[in-house]
Amino acid sequence: MVITEASSPVAFATATRLAAGGHSVLMGSPRPQAGEDFAARLRSSGASVFAAHLDLADPPSIDGFLESVDYLIGDVDGLISSAGVAERSWVGAQHLVTQLVSPMIDNGRGDVVLLSPGLVGESPAGTDRMLDAWICGLDAEFVGTGVRASIVRSTGAVPAADAGRLIAATITASDMHLRVVDVIPSRRESAAADGVPREMRR
């Protein structure tokens, strides 16, 4: 499993869930030290979790990250992309997805999950529209291949543990066929006091 822009609590919670299910996870971030510190703690418990430098605005960084993918985890059967947090990362994110998706199509299985920046409280102008266009393109590309494309969105920040559980389930549930997952965050200011937010799927 590969997680991009993996420096947020949501990314760490997702990695924890996937690792607990026995998946090898590589987290990519422009600031990988925090990710490596986190990954080291999980590895000490027997998990197969790693971190590597990935700047989606820098083509050489993407190429180096792809080499890390081959070396550390081999074939990728799931990609979680947080593209959209920074507008300049869009082209790089699409290039990375293209490189990682080809083997999935060859193997007849895999998942690509796009994350809305709203999950961590960020919402750059036009992001949702760009994500919707991207997911539609992936849907068309994946018809009949066995590869699934999904998007997890939110209108506001969601507790990291809840978001991580939902994102991981989108990949690990073999009978999950939802293209769009909308998370409705609690309206209260203190999300920690509200419990699990209600999820609407369509």
PDB file of C-alpha atoms in Angstrom:
ATOM      1  CA  MET A   1       0.000   0.000   0.000  1.00  0.00           C
ATOM      2  CA  VAL A   2       1.199   3.511  -0.794  1.00  0.00           C
ATOM      3  CA  ILE A   3       0.012   6.684   0.940  1.00  0.00           C
ATOM      4  CA  THR A   4       1.045  10.059  -0.474  1.00  0.00           C
ATOM      5  CA  GLU A   5       1.260  13.388   1.383  1.00  0.00           C
ATOM      6  CA  ALA A   6       1.594  11.184   4.443  1.00  0.00           C
ATOM      7  CA  SER A   7       2.360  13.701   7.170  1.00  0.00           C
ATOM      8  CA  SER A   8      -1.108  14.199   8.660  1.00  0.00           C
ATOM      9  CA  PRO A   9      -2.821  12.378  11.544  1.00  0.00           C
ATOM     10  CA  VAL A  10      -5.312  10.996   9.005  1.00  0.00           C
ATOM     11  CA  ALA A  11      -2.486   9.417   6.996  1.00  0.00           C
ATOM     12  CA  PHE A  12      -0.913   7.951  10.128  1.00  0.00           C
ATOM     13  CA  ALA A  13      -4.258   6.536  11.288  1.00  0.00           C
ATOM     14  CA  THR A  14      -4.826   4.974   7.872  1.00  0.00           C
ATOM     15  CA  ALA A  15      -1.342   3.434   7.856  1.00  0.00           C
ATOM     16  CA  THR A  16      -1.970   1.988  11.314  1.00  0.00           C
ATOM     17  CA  ARG A  17      -5.203   0.353  10.165  1.00  0.00           C
ATOM     18  CA  LEU A  18      -3.653  -1.101   7.026  1.00  0.00           C
ATOM     19  CA  ALA A  19      -0.593  -2.380   8.885  1.00  0.00           C
ATOM     20  CA  ALA A  20      -2.814  -4.035  11.484  1.00  0.00           C
ATOM     21  CA  GLY A  21      -4.432  -5.933   8.622  1.00  0.00           C
ATOM     22  CA  GLY A  22      -1.061  -7.300   7.532  1.00  0.00           C
ATOM     23  CA  HIS A  23      -0.390  -4.921   4.645  1.00  0.00           C
ATOM     24  CA  SER A  24       3.016  -3.468   3.840  1.00  0.00           C
ATOM     25  CA  VAL A  25       2.743   0.327   3.756  1.00  0.00           C
ATOM     26  CA  LEU A  26       5.007   3.004   2.288  1.00  0.00           C
ATOM     27  CA  MET A  27       4.253   6.591   3.259  1.00  0.00           C
ATOM     28  CA  GLY A  28       5.535   9.387   1.028  1.00  0.00           C
ATOM     29  CA  SER A  29       5.954  12.975   2.174  1.00  0.00           C
ATOM     30  CA  PRO A  30       8.140  16.032   1.513  1.00  0.00           C
ATOM     31  CA  ARG A  31       8.984  15.827   5.236  1.00  0.00           C
ATOM     32  CA  PRO A  32       9.581  12.117   5.749  1.00  0.00           C
ATOM     33  CA  GLN A  33      11.288  12.258   9.144  1.00  0.00           C
ATOM     34  CA  ALA A  34       8.017  12.445  11.068  1.00  0.00           C
ATOM     35  CA  GLY A  35       6.703   9.590   8.958  1.00  0.00           C
ATOM     36  CA  GLU A  36       9.821   7.518   9.573  1.00  0.00           C
ATOM     37  CA  ASP A  37       9.591   8.106  13.326  1.00  0.00           C
ATOM     38  CA  PHE A  38       5.980   6.940  13.199  1.00  0.00           C
ATOM     39  CA  ALA A  39       6.818   3.973  10.950  1.00  0.00           C
ATOM     40  CA  ALA A  40       9.650   2.919  13.255  1.00  0.00           C
ATOM     41  CA  ARG A  41       7.217   2.681  16.162  1.00  0.00           C
ATOM     42  CA  LEU A  42       4.933   0.423  14.121  1.00  0.00           C
ATOM     43  CA  ARG A  43       7.867  -1.702  12.931  1.00  0.00           C
ATOM     44  CA  SER A  44       8.883  -2.249  16.543  1.00  0.00           C
ATOM     45  CA  SER A  45       5.544  -4.032  16.926  1.00  0.00           C
ATOM     46  CA  GLY A  46       6.163  -6.201  13.876  1.00  0.00           C
ATOM     47  CA  ALA A  47       4.419  -4.098  11.229  1.00  0.00           C
ATOM     48  CA  SER A  48       5.842  -3.556   7.752  1.00  0.00           C
ATOM     49  CA  VAL A  49       5.618   0.237   7.468  1.00  0.00           C
ATOM     50  CA  PHE A  50       8.155   2.565   5.865  1.00  0.00           C
ATOM     51  CA  ALA A  51       8.524   6.233   4.943  1.00  0.00           C
ATOM     52  CA  ALA A  52      10.290   7.875   2.010  1.00  0.00           C
ATOM     53  CA  HIS A  53      10.756  11.340   0.581  1.00  0.00           C
ATOM     54  CA  LEU A  54       8.096  12.339  -1.955  1.00  0.00           C
ATOM     55  CA  ASP A  55       7.562  15.836  -3.307  1.00  0.00           C
ATOM     56  CA  LEU A  56       4.806  15.654  -5.919  1.00  0.00           C
ATOM     57  CA  ALA A  57       5.951  18.988  -7.360  1.00  0.00           C
ATOM     58  CA  ASP A  58       9.438  17.592  -8.078  1.00  0.00           C
ATOM     59  CA  PRO A  59       9.730  14.959 -10.874  1.00  0.00           C
ATOM     60  CA  PRO A  60      13.113  13.572  -9.676  1.00  0.00           C
ATOM     61  CA  SER A  61      11.582  13.068  -6.224  1.00  0.00           C
ATOM     62  CA  ILE A  62       8.725  11.093  -7.767  1.00  0.00           C
ATOM     63  CA  ASP A  63      11.178   8.894  -9.668  1.00  0.00           C
ATOM     64  CA  GLY A  64      13.156   8.273  -6.485  1.00  0.00           C
ATOM     65  CA  PHE A  65       9.978   7.403  -4.617  1.00  0.00           C
ATOM     66  CA  LEU A  66       8.998   4.874  -7.272  1.00  0.00           C
ATOM     67  CA  GLU A  67      12.378   3.197  -6.772  1.00  0.00           C
ATOM     68  CA  SER A  68      11.636   3.056  -3.034  1.00  0.00           C
ATOM     69  CA  VAL A  69       8.282   1.437  -3.794  1.00  0.00           C
ATOM     70  CA  ASP A  70       9.963  -1.306  -5.828  1.00  0.00           C
ATOM     71  CA  TYR A  71      12.635  -1.890  -3.192  1.00  0.00           C
ATOM     72  CA  LEU A  72      10.533  -1.740  -0.019  1.00  0.00           C
ATOM     73  CA  ILE A  73       7.136  -3.199  -0.908  1.00  0.00           C
ATOM     74  CA  GLY A  74       7.228  -4.514  -4.478  1.00  0.00           C
ATOM     75  CA  ASP A  75       3.870  -4.804  -6.222  1.00  0.00           C
ATOM     76  CA  VAL A  76       1.378  -2.172  -5.097  1.00  0.00           C
ATOM     77  CA  ASP A  77      -2.260  -3.198  -4.701  1.00  0.00           C
ATOM     78  CA  GLY A  78      -3.520   0.034  -3.163  1.00  0.00           C
ATOM     79  CA  LEU A  79      -2.760   3.744  -3.542  1.00  0.00           C
ATOM     80  CA  ILE A  80      -4.174   6.466  -1.302  1.00  0.00           C
ATOM     81  CA  SER A  81      -3.545   9.886  -2.786  1.00  0.00           C
ATOM     82  CA  SER A  82      -4.026  13.142  -0.918  1.00  0.00           C
ATOM     83  CA  ALA A  83      -3.398  15.281  -3.990  1.00  0.00           C
ATOM     84  CA  GLY A  84      -5.123  18.620  -3.880  1.00  0.00           C
ATOM     85  CA  VAL A  85      -3.603  19.930  -0.676  1.00  0.00           C
ATOM     86  CA  ALA A  86      -1.279  21.945  -2.904  1.00  0.00           C
ATOM     87  CA  GLU A  87      -2.269  22.957  -6.431  1.00  0.00           C
ATOM     88  CA  ARG A  88       1.284  22.541  -7.727  1.00  0.00           C
ATOM     89  CA  SER A  89       1.173  18.837  -6.835  1.00  0.00           C
ATOM     90  CA  TRP A  90      -1.605  17.899  -9.262  1.00  0.00           C
ATOM     91  CA  VAL A  91       0.526  16.984 -12.272  1.00  0.00           C
ATOM     92  CA  GLY A  92       2.956  15.017 -10.133  1.00  0.00           C
ATOM     93  CA  ALA A  93       0.140  13.177  -8.372  1.00  0.00           C
ATOM     94  CA  GLN A  94      -1.364  12.133 -11.682  1.00  0.00           C
ATOM     95  CA  HIS A  95       2.045  10.984 -12.946  1.00  0.00           C
ATOM     96  CA  LEU A  96       2.580   8.886  -9.824  1.00  0.00           C
ATOM     97  CA  VAL A  97      -0.854   7.289 -10.105  1.00  0.00           C
ATOM     98  CA  THR A  98      -0.219   6.435 -13.752  1.00  0.00           C
ATOM     99  CA  GLN A  99       3.055   4.696 -12.877  1.00  0.00           C
ATOM    100  CA  LEU A 100       1.579   2.676 -10.009  1.00  0.00           C
ATOM    101  CA  VAL A 101      -1.703   1.779 -11.691  1.00  0.00           C
ATOM    102  CA  SER A 102      -0.200  -0.005 -14.699  1.00  0.00           C
ATOM    103  CA  PRO A 103       0.917  -3.062 -12.665  1.00  0.00           C
ATOM    104  CA  MET A 104      -2.475  -3.139 -10.907  1.00  0.00           C
ATOM    105  CA  ILE A 105      -4.209  -3.375 -14.280  1.00  0.00           C
ATOM    106  CA  ASP A 106      -1.785  -6.099 -15.371  1.00  0.00           C
ATOM    107  CA  ASN A 107      -2.545  -8.042 -12.164  1.00  0.00           C
ATOM    108  CA  GLY A 108      -6.304  -7.540 -12.500  1.00  0.00           C
ATOM    109  CA  ARG A 109      -6.791  -6.028  -9.041  1.00  0.00           C
ATOM    110  CA  GLY A 110      -6.071  -2.932  -7.017  1.00  0.00           C
ATOM    111  CA  ASP A 111      -7.512   0.229  -5.515  1.00  0.00           C
ATOM    112  CA  VAL A 112      -6.943   3.926  -5.990  1.00  0.00           C
ATOM    113  CA  VAL A 113      -8.485   6.142  -3.307  1.00  0.00           C
ATOM    114  CA  LEU A 114      -8.406   9.920  -3.663  1.00  0.00           C
ATOM    115  CA  LEU A 115      -8.769  11.981  -0.487  1.00  0.00           C
ATOM    116  CA  SER A 116     -10.363  15.384  -0.262  1.00  0.00           C
ATOM    117  CA  PRO A 117      -8.221  17.902   1.642  1.00  0.00           C
ATOM    118  CA  GLY A 118     -11.410  18.733   3.541  1.00  0.00           C
ATOM    119  CA  LEU A 119     -10.731  15.647   5.677  1.00  0.00           C
ATOM    120  CA  VAL A 120      -7.948  17.558   7.410  1.00  0.00           C
ATOM    121  CA  GLY A 121      -9.736  20.896   7.360  1.00  0.00           C
ATOM    122  CA  GLU A 122      -8.205  22.315   4.160  1.00  0.00           C
ATOM    123  CA  SER A 123     -10.263  23.197   1.100  1.00  0.00           C
ATOM    124  CA  PRO A 124      -8.354  24.924  -1.730  1.00  0.00           C
ATOM    125  CA  ALA A 125     -10.632  26.547  -4.295  1.00  0.00           C
ATOM    126  CA  GLY A 126     -11.662  24.203  -7.088  1.00  0.00           C
ATOM    127  CA  THR A 127     -10.252  21.074  -5.474  1.00  0.00           C
ATOM    128  CA  ASP A 128     -13.510  19.120  -5.313  1.00  0.00           C
ATOM    129  CA  ARG A 129     -14.231  19.844  -8.966  1.00  0.00           C
ATOM    130  CA  MET A 130     -10.765  18.639  -9.986  1.00  0.00           C
ATOM    131  CA  LEU A 131     -11.049  15.511  -7.850  1.00  0.00           C
ATOM    132  CA  ASP A 132     -14.458  14.692  -9.342  1.00  0.00           C
ATOM    133  CA  ALA A 133     -13.053  15.034 -12.863  1.00  0.00           C
ATOM    134  CA  TRP A 134     -10.090  12.840 -11.967  1.00  0.00           C
ATOM    135  CA  ILE A 135     -12.199  10.085 -10.408  1.00  0.00           C
ATOM    136  CA  CYS A 136     -14.464  10.036 -13.475  1.00  0.00           C
ATOM    137  CA  GLY A 137     -11.416   9.596 -15.695  1.00  0.00           C
ATOM    138  CA  LEU A 138     -10.071   6.766 -13.545  1.00  0.00           C
ATOM    139  CA  ASP A 139     -13.485   5.086 -13.521  1.00  0.00           C
ATOM    140  CA  ALA A 140     -13.515   5.060 -17.301  1.00  0.00           C
ATOM    141  CA  GLU A 141      -9.942   3.758 -17.476  1.00  0.00           C
ATOM    142  CA  PHE A 142     -10.581   0.939 -14.989  1.00  0.00           C
ATOM    143  CA  VAL A 143     -13.724  -0.538 -16.573  1.00  0.00           C
ATOM    144  CA  GLY A 144     -13.267  -4.303 -16.792  1.00  0.00           C
ATOM    145  CA  THR A 145      -9.775  -4.273 -15.264  1.00  0.00           C
ATOM    146  CA  GLY A 146     -10.573  -5.316 -11.684  1.00  0.00           C
ATOM    147  CA  VAL A 147      -9.094  -2.064 -10.356  1.00  0.00           C
ATOM    148  CA  ARG A 148     -11.400   0.149  -8.280  1.00  0.00           C
ATOM    149  CA  ALA A 149     -11.371   3.936  -7.983  1.00  0.00           C
ATOM    150  CA  SER A 150     -12.934   5.753  -5.028  1.00  0.00           C
ATOM    151  CA  ILE A 151     -12.958   9.195  -3.492  1.00  0.00           C
ATOM    152  CA  VAL A 152     -13.424  10.033   0.194  1.00  0.00           C
ATOM    153  CA  ARG A 153     -14.668  13.567   0.788  1.00  0.00           C
ATOM    154  CA  SER A 154     -15.746  15.738   3.672  1.00  0.00           C
ATOM    155  CA  THR A 155     -17.040  19.255   4.170  1.00  0.00           C
ATOM    156  CA  GLY A 156     -14.861  19.662   7.245  1.00  0.00           C
ATOM    157  CA  ALA A 157     -12.178  18.099   9.418  1.00  0.00           C
ATOM    158  CA  VAL A 158     -12.884  14.574  10.633  1.00  0.00           C
ATOM    159  CA  PRO A 159     -11.277  12.868  13.667  1.00  0.00           C
ATOM    160  CA  ALA A 160      -8.201  11.071  12.361  1.00  0.00           C
ATOM    161  CA  ALA A 161      -9.101   7.659  13.778  1.00  0.00           C
ATOM    162  CA  ASP A 162     -12.535   7.736  12.151  1.00  0.00           C
ATOM    163  CA  ALA A 163     -11.165   8.867   8.797  1.00  0.00           C
ATOM    164  CA  GLY A 164      -8.390   6.261   8.904  1.00  0.00           C
ATOM    165  CA  ARG A 165     -10.830   3.454   9.622  1.00  0.00           C
ATOM    166  CA  LEU A 166     -13.090   4.475   6.742  1.00  0.00           C
ATOM    167  CA  ILE A 167     -10.255   4.956   4.239  1.00  0.00           C
ATOM    168  CA  ALA A 168      -8.706   1.593   5.104  1.00  0.00           C
ATOM    169  CA  ALA A 169     -12.089  -0.132   4.775  1.00  0.00           C
ATOM    170  CA  THR A 170     -12.553   1.390   1.329  1.00  0.00           C
ATOM    171  CA  ILE A 171      -9.515  -0.619   0.224  1.00  0.00           C
ATOM    172  CA  THR A 172      -9.652  -3.768   2.338  1.00  0.00           C
ATOM    173  CA  ALA A 173     -13.373  -4.572   2.006  1.00  0.00           C
ATOM    174  CA  SER A 174     -13.525  -6.849  -1.035  1.00  0.00           C
ATOM    175  CA  ASP A 175     -17.237  -6.186  -1.531  1.00  0.00           C
ATOM    176  CA  MET A 176     -16.885  -2.388  -1.382  1.00  0.00           C
ATOM    177  CA  HIS A 177     -18.089  -0.899  -4.647  1.00  0.00           C
ATOM    178  CA  LEU A 178     -18.626   2.718  -3.643  1.00  0.00           C
ATOM    179  CA  ARG A 179     -17.191   5.331  -5.962  1.00  0.00           C
ATOM    180  CA  VAL A 180     -17.913   8.325  -3.730  1.00  0.00           C
ATOM    181  CA  VAL A 181     -17.865   8.304   0.070  1.00  0.00           C
ATOM    182  CA  ASP A 182     -19.031  11.504   1.751  1.00  0.00           C
ATOM    183  CA  VAL A 183     -18.236  11.906   5.444  1.00  0.00           C
ATOM    184  CA  ILE A 184     -20.438  14.314   7.365  1.00  0.00           C
ATOM    185  CA  PRO A 185     -18.379  15.787  10.225  1.00  0.00           C
ATOM    186  CA  SER A 186     -19.945  16.617  13.559  1.00  0.00           C
ATOM    187  CA  ARG A 187     -21.293  20.139  13.831  1.00  0.00           C
ATOM    188  CA  ARG A 188     -19.932  20.520  17.319  1.00  0.00           C
ATOM    189  CA  GLU A 189     -16.663  22.356  17.734  1.00  0.00           C
ATOM    190  CA  SER A 190     -15.152  19.539  19.745  1.00  0.00           C
ATOM    191  CA  ALA A 191     -15.079  16.521  17.468  1.00  0.00           C
ATOM    192  CA  ALA A 192     -13.543  14.388  20.201  1.00  0.00           C
ATOM    193  CA  ALA A 193     -16.708  14.655  22.269  1.00  0.00           C
ATOM    194  CA  ASP A 194     -19.024  13.640  19.478  1.00  0.00           C
ATOM    195  CA  GLY A 195     -18.019  10.065  18.739  1.00  0.00           C
ATOM    196  CA  VAL A 196     -18.034   8.624  15.255  1.00  0.00           C
ATOM    197  CA  PRO A 197     -19.433  10.924  12.565  1.00  0.00           C
ATOM    198  CA  ARG A 198     -22.280   9.665  10.428  1.00  0.00           C
ATOM    199  CA  GLU A 199     -21.169   8.500   7.003  1.00  0.00           C
ATOM    200  CA  MET A 200     -23.252   8.870   3.881  1.00  0.00           C
ATOM    201  CA  ARG A 201     -22.297   6.732   0.906  1.00  0.00           C
ATOM    202  CA  ARG A 202     -23.634   6.751  -2.596  1.00  0.00           C
TER     203      ARG A 202
END
